[in-house]
mmCIF file of C-alpha atoms in Angstrom:
data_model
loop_
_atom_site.group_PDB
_atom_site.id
_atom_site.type_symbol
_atom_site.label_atom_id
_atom_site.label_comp_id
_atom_site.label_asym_id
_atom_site.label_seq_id
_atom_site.Cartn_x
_atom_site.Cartn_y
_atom_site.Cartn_z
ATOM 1 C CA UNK S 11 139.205 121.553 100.488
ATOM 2 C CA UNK S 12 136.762 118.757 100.750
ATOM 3 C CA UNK S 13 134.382 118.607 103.592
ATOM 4 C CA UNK S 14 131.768 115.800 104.230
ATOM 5 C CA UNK S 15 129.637 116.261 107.298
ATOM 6 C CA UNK S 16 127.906 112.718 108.407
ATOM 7 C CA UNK S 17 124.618 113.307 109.533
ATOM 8 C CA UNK S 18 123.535 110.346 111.148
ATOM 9 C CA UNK S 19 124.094 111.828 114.421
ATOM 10 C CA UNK S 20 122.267 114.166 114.018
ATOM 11 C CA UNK S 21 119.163 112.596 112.325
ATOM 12 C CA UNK S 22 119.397 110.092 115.561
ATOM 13 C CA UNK S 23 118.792 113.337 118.167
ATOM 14 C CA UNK S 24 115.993 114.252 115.598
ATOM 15 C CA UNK S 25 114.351 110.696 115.920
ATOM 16 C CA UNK S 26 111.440 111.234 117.966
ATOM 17 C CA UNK S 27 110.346 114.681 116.226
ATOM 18 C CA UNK S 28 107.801 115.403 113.694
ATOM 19 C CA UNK S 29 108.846 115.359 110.007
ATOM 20 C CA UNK S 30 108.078 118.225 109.569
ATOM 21 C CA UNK S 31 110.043 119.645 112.627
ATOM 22 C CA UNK S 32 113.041 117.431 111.643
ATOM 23 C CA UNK S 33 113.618 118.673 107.996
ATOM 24 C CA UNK S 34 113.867 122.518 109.092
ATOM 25 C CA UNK S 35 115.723 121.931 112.215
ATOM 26 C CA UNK S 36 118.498 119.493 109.434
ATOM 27 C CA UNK S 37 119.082 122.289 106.932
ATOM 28 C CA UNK S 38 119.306 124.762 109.805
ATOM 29 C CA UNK S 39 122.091 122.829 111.753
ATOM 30 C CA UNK S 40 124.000 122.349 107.989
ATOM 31 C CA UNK S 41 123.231 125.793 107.410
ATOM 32 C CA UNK S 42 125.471 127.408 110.429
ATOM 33 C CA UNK S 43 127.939 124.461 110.306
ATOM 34 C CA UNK S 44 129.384 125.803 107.076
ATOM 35 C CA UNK S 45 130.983 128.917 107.750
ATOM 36 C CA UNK S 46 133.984 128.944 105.722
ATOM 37 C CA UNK S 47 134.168 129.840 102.177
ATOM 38 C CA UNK S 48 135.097 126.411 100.731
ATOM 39 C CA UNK S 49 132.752 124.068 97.842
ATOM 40 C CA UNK S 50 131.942 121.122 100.401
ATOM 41 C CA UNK S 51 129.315 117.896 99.479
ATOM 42 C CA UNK S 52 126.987 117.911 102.775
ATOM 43 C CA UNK S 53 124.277 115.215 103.035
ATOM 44 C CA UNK S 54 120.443 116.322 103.387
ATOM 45 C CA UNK S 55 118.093 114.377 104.614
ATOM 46 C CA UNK S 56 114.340 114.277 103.966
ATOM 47 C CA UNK S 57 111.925 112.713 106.644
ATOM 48 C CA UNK S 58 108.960 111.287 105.322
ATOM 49 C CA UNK S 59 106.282 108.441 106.830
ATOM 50 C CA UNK S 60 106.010 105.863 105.544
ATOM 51 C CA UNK S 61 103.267 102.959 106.041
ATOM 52 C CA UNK S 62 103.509 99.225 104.614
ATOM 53 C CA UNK S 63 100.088 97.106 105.675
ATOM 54 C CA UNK S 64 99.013 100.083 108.253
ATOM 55 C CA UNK S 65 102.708 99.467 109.924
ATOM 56 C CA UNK S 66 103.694 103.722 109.964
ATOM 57 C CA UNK S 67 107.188 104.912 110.497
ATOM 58 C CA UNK S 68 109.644 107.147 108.798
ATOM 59 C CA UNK S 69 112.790 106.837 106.665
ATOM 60 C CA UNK S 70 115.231 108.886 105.369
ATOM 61 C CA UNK S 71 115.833 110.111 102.068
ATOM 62 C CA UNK S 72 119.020 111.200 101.999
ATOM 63 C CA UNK S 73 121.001 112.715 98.573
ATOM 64 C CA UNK S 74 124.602 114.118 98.584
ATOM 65 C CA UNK S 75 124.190 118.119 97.255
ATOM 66 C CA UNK S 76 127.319 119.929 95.820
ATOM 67 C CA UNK S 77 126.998 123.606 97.256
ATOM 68 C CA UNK S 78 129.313 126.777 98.509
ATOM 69 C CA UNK S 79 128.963 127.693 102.557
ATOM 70 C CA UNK S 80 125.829 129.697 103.590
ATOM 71 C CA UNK S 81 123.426 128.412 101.268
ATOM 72 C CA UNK S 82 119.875 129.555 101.848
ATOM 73 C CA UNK S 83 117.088 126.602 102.853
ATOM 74 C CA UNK S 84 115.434 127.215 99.734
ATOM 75 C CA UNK S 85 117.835 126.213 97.701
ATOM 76 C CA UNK S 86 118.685 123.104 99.098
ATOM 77 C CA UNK S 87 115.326 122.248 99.168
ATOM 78 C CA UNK S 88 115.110 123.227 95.392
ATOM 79 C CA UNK S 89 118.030 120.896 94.445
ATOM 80 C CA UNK S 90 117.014 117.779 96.574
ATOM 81 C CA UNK S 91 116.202 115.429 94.173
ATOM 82 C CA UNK S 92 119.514 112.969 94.000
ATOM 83 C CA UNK S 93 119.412 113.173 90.368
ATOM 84 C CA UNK S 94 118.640 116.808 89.925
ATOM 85 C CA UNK S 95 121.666 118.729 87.852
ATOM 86 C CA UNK S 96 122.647 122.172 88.073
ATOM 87 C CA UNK S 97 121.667 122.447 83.993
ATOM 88 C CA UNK S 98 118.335 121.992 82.772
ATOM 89 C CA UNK S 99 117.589 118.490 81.724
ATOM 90 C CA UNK S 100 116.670 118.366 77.637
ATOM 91 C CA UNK S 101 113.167 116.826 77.315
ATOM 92 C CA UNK S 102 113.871 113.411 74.924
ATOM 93 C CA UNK S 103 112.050 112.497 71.934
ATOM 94 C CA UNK S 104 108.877 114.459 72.025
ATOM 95 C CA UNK S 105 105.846 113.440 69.901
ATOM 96 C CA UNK S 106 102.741 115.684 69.942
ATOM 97 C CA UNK S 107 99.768 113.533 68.823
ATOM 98 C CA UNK S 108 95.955 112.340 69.256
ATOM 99 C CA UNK S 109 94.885 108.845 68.759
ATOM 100 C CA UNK S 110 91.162 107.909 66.971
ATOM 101 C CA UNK S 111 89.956 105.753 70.439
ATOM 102 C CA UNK S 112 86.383 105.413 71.152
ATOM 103 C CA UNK S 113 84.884 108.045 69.250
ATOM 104 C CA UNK S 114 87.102 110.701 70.232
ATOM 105 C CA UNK S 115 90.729 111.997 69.281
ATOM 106 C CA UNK S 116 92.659 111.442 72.587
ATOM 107 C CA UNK S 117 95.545 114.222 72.806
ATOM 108 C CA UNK S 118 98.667 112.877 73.951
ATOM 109 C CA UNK S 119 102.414 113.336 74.649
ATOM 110 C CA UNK S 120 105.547 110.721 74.482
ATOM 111 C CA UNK S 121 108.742 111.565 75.543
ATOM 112 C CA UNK S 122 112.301 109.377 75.986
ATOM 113 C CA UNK S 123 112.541 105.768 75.461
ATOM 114 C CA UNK S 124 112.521 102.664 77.302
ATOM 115 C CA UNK S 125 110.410 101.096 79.584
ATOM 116 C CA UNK S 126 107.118 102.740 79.953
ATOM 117 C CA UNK S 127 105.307 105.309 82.517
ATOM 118 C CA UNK S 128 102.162 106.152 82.040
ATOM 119 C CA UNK S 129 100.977 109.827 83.567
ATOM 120 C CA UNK S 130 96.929 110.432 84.901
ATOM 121 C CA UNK S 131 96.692 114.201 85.604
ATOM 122 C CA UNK S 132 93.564 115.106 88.062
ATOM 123 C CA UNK S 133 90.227 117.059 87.581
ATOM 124 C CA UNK S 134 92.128 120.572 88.125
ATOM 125 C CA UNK S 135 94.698 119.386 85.395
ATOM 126 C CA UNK S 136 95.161 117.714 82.243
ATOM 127 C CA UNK S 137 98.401 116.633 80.469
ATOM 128 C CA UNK S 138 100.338 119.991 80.937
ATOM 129 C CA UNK S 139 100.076 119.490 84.459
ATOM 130 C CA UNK S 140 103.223 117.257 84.747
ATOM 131 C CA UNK S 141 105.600 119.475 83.252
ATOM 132 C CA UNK S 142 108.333 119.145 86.574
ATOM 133 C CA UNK S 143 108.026 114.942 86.142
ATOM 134 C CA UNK S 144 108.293 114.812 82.374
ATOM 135 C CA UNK S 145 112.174 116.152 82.196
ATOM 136 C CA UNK S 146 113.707 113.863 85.207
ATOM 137 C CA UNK S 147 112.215 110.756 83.966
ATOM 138 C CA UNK S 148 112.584 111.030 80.290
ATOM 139 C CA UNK S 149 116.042 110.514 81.034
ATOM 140 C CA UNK S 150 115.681 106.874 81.610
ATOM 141 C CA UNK S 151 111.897 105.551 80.505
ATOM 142 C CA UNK S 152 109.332 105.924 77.672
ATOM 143 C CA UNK S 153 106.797 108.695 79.461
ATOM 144 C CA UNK S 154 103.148 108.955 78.365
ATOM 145 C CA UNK S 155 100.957 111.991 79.332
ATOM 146 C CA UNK S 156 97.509 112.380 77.693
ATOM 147 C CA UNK S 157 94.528 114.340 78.559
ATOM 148 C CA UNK S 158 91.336 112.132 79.752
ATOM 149 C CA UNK S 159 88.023 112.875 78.090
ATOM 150 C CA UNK S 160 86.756 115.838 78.468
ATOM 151 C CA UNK S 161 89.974 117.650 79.724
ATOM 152 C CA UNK S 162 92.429 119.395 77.617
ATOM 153 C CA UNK S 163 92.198 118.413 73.888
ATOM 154 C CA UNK S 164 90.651 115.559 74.081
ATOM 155 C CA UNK S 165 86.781 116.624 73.979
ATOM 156 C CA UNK S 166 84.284 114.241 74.354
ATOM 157 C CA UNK S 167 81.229 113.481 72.309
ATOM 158 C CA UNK S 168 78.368 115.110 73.161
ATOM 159 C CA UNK S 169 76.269 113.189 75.422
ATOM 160 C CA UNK S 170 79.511 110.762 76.010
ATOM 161 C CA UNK S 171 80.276 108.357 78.390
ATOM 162 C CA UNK S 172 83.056 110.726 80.318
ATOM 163 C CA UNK S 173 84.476 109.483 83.427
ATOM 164 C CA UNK S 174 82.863 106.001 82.675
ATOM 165 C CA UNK S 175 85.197 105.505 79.816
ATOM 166 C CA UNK S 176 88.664 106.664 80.594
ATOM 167 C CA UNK S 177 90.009 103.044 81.847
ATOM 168 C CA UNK S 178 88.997 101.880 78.203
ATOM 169 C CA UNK S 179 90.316 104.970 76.984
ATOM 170 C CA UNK S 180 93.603 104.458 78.747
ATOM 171 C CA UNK S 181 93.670 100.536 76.960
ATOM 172 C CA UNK S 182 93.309 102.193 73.297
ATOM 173 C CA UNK S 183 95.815 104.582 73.854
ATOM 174 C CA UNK S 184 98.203 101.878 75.143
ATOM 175 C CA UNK S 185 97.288 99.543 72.207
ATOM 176 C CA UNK S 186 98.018 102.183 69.816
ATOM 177 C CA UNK S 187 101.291 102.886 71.137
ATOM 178 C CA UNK S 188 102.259 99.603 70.891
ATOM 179 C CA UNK S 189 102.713 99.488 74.923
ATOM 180 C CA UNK S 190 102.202 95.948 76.678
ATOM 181 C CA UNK S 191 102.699 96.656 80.148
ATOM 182 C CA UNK S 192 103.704 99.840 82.142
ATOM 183 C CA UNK S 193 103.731 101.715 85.238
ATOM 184 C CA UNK S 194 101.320 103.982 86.138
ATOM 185 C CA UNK S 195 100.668 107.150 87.881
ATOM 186 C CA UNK S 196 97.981 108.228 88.602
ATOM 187 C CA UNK S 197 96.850 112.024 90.389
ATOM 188 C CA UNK S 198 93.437 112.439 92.030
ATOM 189 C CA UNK S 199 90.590 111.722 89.566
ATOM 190 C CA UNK S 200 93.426 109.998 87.164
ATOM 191 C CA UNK S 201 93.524 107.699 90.263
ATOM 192 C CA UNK S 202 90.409 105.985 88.990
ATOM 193 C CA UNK S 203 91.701 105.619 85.760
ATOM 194 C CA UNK S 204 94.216 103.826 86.694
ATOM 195 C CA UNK S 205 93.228 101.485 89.556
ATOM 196 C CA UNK S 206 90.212 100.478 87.433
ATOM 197 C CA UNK S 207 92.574 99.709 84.312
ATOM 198 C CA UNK S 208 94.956 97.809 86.951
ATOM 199 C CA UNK S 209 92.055 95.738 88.441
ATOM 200 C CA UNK S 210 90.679 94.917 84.871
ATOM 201 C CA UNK S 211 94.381 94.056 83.090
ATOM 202 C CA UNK S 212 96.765 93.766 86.004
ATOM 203 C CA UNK S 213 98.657 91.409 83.843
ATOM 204 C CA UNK S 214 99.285 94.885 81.968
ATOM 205 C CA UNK S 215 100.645 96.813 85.162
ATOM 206 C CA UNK S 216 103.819 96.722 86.198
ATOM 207 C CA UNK S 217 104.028 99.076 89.225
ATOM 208 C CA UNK S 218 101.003 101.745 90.416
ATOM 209 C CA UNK S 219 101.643 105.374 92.026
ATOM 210 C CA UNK S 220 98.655 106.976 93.224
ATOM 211 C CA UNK S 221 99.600 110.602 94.401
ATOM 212 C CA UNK S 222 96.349 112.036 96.574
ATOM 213 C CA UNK S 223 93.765 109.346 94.986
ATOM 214 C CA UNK S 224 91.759 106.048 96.787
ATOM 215 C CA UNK S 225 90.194 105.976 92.727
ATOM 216 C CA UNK S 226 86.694 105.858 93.838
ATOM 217 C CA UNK S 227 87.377 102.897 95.846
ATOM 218 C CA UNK S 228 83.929 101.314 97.055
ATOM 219 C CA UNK S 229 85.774 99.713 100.164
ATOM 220 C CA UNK S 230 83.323 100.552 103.317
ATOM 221 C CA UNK S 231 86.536 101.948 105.963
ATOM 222 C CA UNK S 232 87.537 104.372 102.562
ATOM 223 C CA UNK S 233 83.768 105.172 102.411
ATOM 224 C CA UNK S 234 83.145 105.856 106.162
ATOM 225 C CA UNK S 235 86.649 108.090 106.410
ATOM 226 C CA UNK S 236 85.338 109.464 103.238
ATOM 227 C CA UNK S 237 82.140 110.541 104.784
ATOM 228 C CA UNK S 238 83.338 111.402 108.149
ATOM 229 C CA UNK S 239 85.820 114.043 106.579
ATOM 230 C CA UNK S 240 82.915 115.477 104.161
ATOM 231 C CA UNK S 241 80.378 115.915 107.440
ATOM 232 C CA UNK S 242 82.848 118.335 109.215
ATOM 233 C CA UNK S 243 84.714 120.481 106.254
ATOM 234 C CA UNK S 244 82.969 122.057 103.623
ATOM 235 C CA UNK S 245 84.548 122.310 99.828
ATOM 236 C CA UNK S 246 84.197 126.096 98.401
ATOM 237 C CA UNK S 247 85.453 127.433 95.274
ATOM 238 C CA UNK S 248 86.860 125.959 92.184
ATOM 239 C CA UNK S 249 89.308 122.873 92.604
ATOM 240 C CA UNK S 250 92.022 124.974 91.446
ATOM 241 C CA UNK S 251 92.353 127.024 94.528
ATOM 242 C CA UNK S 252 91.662 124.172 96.979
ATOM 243 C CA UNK S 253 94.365 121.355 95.523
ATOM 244 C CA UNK S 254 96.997 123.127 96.659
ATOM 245 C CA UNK S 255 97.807 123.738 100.018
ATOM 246 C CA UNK S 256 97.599 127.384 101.544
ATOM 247 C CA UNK S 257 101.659 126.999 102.787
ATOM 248 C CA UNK S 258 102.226 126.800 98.635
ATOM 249 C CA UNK S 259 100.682 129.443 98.595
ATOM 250 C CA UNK S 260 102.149 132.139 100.685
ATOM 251 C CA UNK S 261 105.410 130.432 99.376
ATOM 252 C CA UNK S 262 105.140 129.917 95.512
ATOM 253 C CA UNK S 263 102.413 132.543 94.441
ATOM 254 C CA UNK S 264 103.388 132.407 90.812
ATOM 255 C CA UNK S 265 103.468 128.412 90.979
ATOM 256 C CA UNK S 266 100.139 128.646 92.791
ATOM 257 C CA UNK S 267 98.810 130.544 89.583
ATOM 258 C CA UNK S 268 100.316 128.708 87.453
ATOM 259 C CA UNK S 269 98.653 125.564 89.043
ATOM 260 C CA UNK S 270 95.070 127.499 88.578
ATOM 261 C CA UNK S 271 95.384 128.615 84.801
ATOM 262 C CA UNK S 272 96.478 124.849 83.828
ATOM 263 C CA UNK S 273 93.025 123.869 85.508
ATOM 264 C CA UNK S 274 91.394 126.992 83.147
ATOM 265 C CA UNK S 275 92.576 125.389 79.891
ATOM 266 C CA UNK S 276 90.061 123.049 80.509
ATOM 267 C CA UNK S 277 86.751 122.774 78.704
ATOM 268 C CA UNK S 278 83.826 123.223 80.573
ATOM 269 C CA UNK S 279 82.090 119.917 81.724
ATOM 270 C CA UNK S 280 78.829 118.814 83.747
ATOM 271 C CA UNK S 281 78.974 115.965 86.236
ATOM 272 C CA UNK S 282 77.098 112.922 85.405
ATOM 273 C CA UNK S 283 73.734 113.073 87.329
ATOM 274 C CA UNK S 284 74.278 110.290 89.067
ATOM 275 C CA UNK S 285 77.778 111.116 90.264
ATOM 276 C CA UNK S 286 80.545 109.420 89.147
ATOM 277 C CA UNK S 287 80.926 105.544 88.597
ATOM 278 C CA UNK S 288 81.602 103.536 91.696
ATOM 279 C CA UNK S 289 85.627 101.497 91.863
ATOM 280 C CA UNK S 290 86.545 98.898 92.890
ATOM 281 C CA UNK S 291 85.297 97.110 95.755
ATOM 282 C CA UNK S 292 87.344 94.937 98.640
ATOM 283 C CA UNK S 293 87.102 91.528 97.149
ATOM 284 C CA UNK S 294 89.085 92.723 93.652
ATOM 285 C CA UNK S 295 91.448 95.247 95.830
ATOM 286 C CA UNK S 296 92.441 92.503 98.131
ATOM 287 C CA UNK S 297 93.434 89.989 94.763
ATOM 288 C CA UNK S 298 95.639 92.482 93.293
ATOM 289 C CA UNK S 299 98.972 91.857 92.930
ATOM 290 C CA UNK S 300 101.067 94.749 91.879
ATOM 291 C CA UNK S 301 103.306 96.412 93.902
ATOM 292 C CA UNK S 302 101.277 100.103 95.134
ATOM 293 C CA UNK S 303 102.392 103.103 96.608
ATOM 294 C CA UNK S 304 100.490 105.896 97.938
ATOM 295 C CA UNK S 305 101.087 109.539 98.540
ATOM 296 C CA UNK S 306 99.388 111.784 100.471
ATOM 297 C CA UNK S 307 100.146 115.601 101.334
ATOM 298 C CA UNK S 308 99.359 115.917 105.488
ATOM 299 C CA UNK S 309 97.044 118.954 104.389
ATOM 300 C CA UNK S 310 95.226 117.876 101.791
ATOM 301 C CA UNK S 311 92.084 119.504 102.222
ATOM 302 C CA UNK S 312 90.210 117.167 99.367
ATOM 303 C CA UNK S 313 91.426 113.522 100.012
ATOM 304 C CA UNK S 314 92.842 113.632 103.375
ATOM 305 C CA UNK S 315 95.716 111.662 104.982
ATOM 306 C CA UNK S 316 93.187 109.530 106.910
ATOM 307 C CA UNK S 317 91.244 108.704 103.197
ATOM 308 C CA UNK S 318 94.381 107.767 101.706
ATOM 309 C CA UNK S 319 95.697 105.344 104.328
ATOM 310 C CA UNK S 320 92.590 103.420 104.851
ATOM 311 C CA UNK S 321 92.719 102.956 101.194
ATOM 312 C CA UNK S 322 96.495 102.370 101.173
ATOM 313 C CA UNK S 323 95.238 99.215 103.327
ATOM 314 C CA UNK S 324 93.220 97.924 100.704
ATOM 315 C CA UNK S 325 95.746 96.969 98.642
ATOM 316 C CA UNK S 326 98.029 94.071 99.928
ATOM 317 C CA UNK S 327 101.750 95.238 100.434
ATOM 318 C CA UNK S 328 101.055 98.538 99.450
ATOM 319 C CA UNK S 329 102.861 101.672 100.856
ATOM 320 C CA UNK S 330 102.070 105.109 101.867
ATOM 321 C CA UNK S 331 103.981 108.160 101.955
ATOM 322 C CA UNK S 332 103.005 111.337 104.054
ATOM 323 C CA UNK S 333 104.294 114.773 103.135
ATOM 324 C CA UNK S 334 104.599 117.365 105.148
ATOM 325 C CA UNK S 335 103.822 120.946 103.923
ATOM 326 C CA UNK S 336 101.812 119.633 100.842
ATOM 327 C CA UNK S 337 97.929 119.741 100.128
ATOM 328 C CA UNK S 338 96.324 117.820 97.378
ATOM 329 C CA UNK S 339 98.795 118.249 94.804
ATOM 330 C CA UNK S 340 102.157 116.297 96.306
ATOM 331 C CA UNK S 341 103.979 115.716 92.629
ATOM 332 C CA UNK S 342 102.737 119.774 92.236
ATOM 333 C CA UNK S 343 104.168 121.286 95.555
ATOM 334 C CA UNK S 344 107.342 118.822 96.431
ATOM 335 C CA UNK S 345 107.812 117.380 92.981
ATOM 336 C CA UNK S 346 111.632 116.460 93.868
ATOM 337 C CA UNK S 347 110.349 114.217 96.891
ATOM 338 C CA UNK S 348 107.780 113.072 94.393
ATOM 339 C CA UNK S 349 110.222 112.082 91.788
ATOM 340 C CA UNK S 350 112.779 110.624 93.717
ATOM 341 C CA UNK S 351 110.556 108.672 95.655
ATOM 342 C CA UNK S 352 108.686 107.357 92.405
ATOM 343 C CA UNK S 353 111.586 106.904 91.054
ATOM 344 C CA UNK S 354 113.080 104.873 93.423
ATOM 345 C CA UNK S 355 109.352 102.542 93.681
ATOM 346 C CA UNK S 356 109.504 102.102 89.842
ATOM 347 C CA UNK S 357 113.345 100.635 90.372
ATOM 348 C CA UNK S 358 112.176 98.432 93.219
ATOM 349 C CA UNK S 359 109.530 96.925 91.714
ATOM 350 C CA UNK S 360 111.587 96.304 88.293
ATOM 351 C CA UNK S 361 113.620 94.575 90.829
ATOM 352 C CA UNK S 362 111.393 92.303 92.532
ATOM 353 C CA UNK S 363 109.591 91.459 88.985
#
């Protein structure tokens, strides 16, 4: 027997609750409507904010999930991804290589075929760290993870440039792939890598994701939110334990670990003394024309939701997604929101191109 509940009803009672009320209180009400043992196709929605030019409100992403009657909430949560199968997905096409750019052999990864996407991992990561993107979008585009200077494989000279030179870095690698244009995402620190290469050859960007990440944008509200969040929290122990959020935690201990000996593989590194290299300032934000899309987790701890929209705002047109129950590491600790809502920005702006 086929059953398909219609939830719009009830998402309409749930309209003037908090995301992260709303999502629980869903899966509960689908959880004791199915009582009979039966294989039905129920509808579960995801509540997530949304904000276009500082204009905030929600939407629903909603995915049809094939389960039996009492499922638990975990695993609907764990399948919620519309394009998530029951089998594992086979990774496509893998090359393992390095590249000869700038001095240094830059490690990298290619999987699948197609149109491009171009991963930046963070400071606490480095190419390994996007292990739960790689398999859903290899499916349907070219994907490109590589670890930045001074992360990973790829060690840097000594003395070297570092941070300074990973937009340049990111132009070799494309150039010796053979890669014109792509779209990039970006995570944290990879956030300046990838704003900086899309404000130096936007003509070479095709769409921009950056998960948890302003990219060192020297934009005075991002610098005063910036500063106002720094003069009332303190940051303690290694970035490892703070990207994620303390939720993940409790609920994922073995992912939490996981997430902290990724970080370890790392070589050791010094910051620069004089910090790291300003980004981009208002004047070249407010000229860019590629379509954006922020993410934000509503307890990040490092780059806070109040950082992220101010420089969400900086970019013409661009959106921002809050989600609830994730810290600094959104495509980490809800990477089926993050992929299907990615995913569904890439197709967009393929679109609208």
């Amino acid at each position: 027997m086929l059953c398909v509940f219609w939830l719009q009803k009830l998402t309409n009672n749930f309209s003037n609750s908090r995301p992260d009320a709303v999502i629980p209180r869903c899966l509960g009400s689908i959880t004791s409507a199915l009582s009979c043992q039966m294989r039905v196709f129920v509808a579960v929605v995801m509540v997530v904010s949304t904000e276009v030019d500082g204009d905030r409100r929600r939407h629903y992403t909603a995915c049809w999930i094939n389960t039996r009657s009492r499922p638990a909430r975990h695993n609907i949560r764990a399948r919620i991804a519309a394009n998530v199968s029951d089998k594992a997905l086979p990774i496509r096409g893998v090359q393992v290589s390095s590249a000869k750019i700038n001095g240094i052999d830059l490690h990298y990864q290619r999987y699948g075929e197609g149109d491009a996407i171009v991963f930046a991992h963070g400071a606490g990561g480095n190419l390994l760290s996007w292990w739960q993107q790689i398999p859903f979008f290899s499916q349907r585009y070219q994907c490109i993870t590589f670890d930045h200077r001074g992360f990973g494989h790829s060690l840097d000279v000594p003395e070297g440039p570092g941070a300074a030179s990973f937009v340049d870095d990111l132009r070799g690698l494309l150039d010796h792939l053979d890669i014109e244009s792509a779209h990039l995402v970006a995570q944290s620190m990879g956030g300046r890598t990838m704003l900086g290469f899309a404000v130096k050859y936007p003509h070479r960007v095709r769409s921009l994701v950056m998960a948890d990440t302003v990219g060192g944008m020297n934009v005075p509200a991002v610098v005063a939110e910036q500063h106002n969040w720094a003069a009332t929290h303190t940051a303690s122990g290694e970035i490892g334990f703070r990207a994620v959020s303390p939720l993940f935690v409790q609920r994922n201990p073995n992912l939490a670990n996981l997430y902290l000996q990724i970080s370890r593989t790392n070589p050791p590194r010094h910051m620069p003394p004089d910090g790291l290299p300003a980004g981009p300032g208002t004047d070249e934000l407010k000229n860019l024309n590629i379509p954006a899309l922020f993410f934000v987790g509503e307890d990040d701890q490092i780059s806070p939701p109040q950082v992220i929209a101010a420089g969400a705002k900086a970019i013409p047109g661009s959106k921002l997604l809050r989600v609830p129950e994730a810290g600094h590491s959104v495509y980490f600790e809800k990477p089926d929101i993050f992929n299907f809502e990615v995913l569904r920005f890439i197709e967009s702006a393929e679109k609208s191109a």
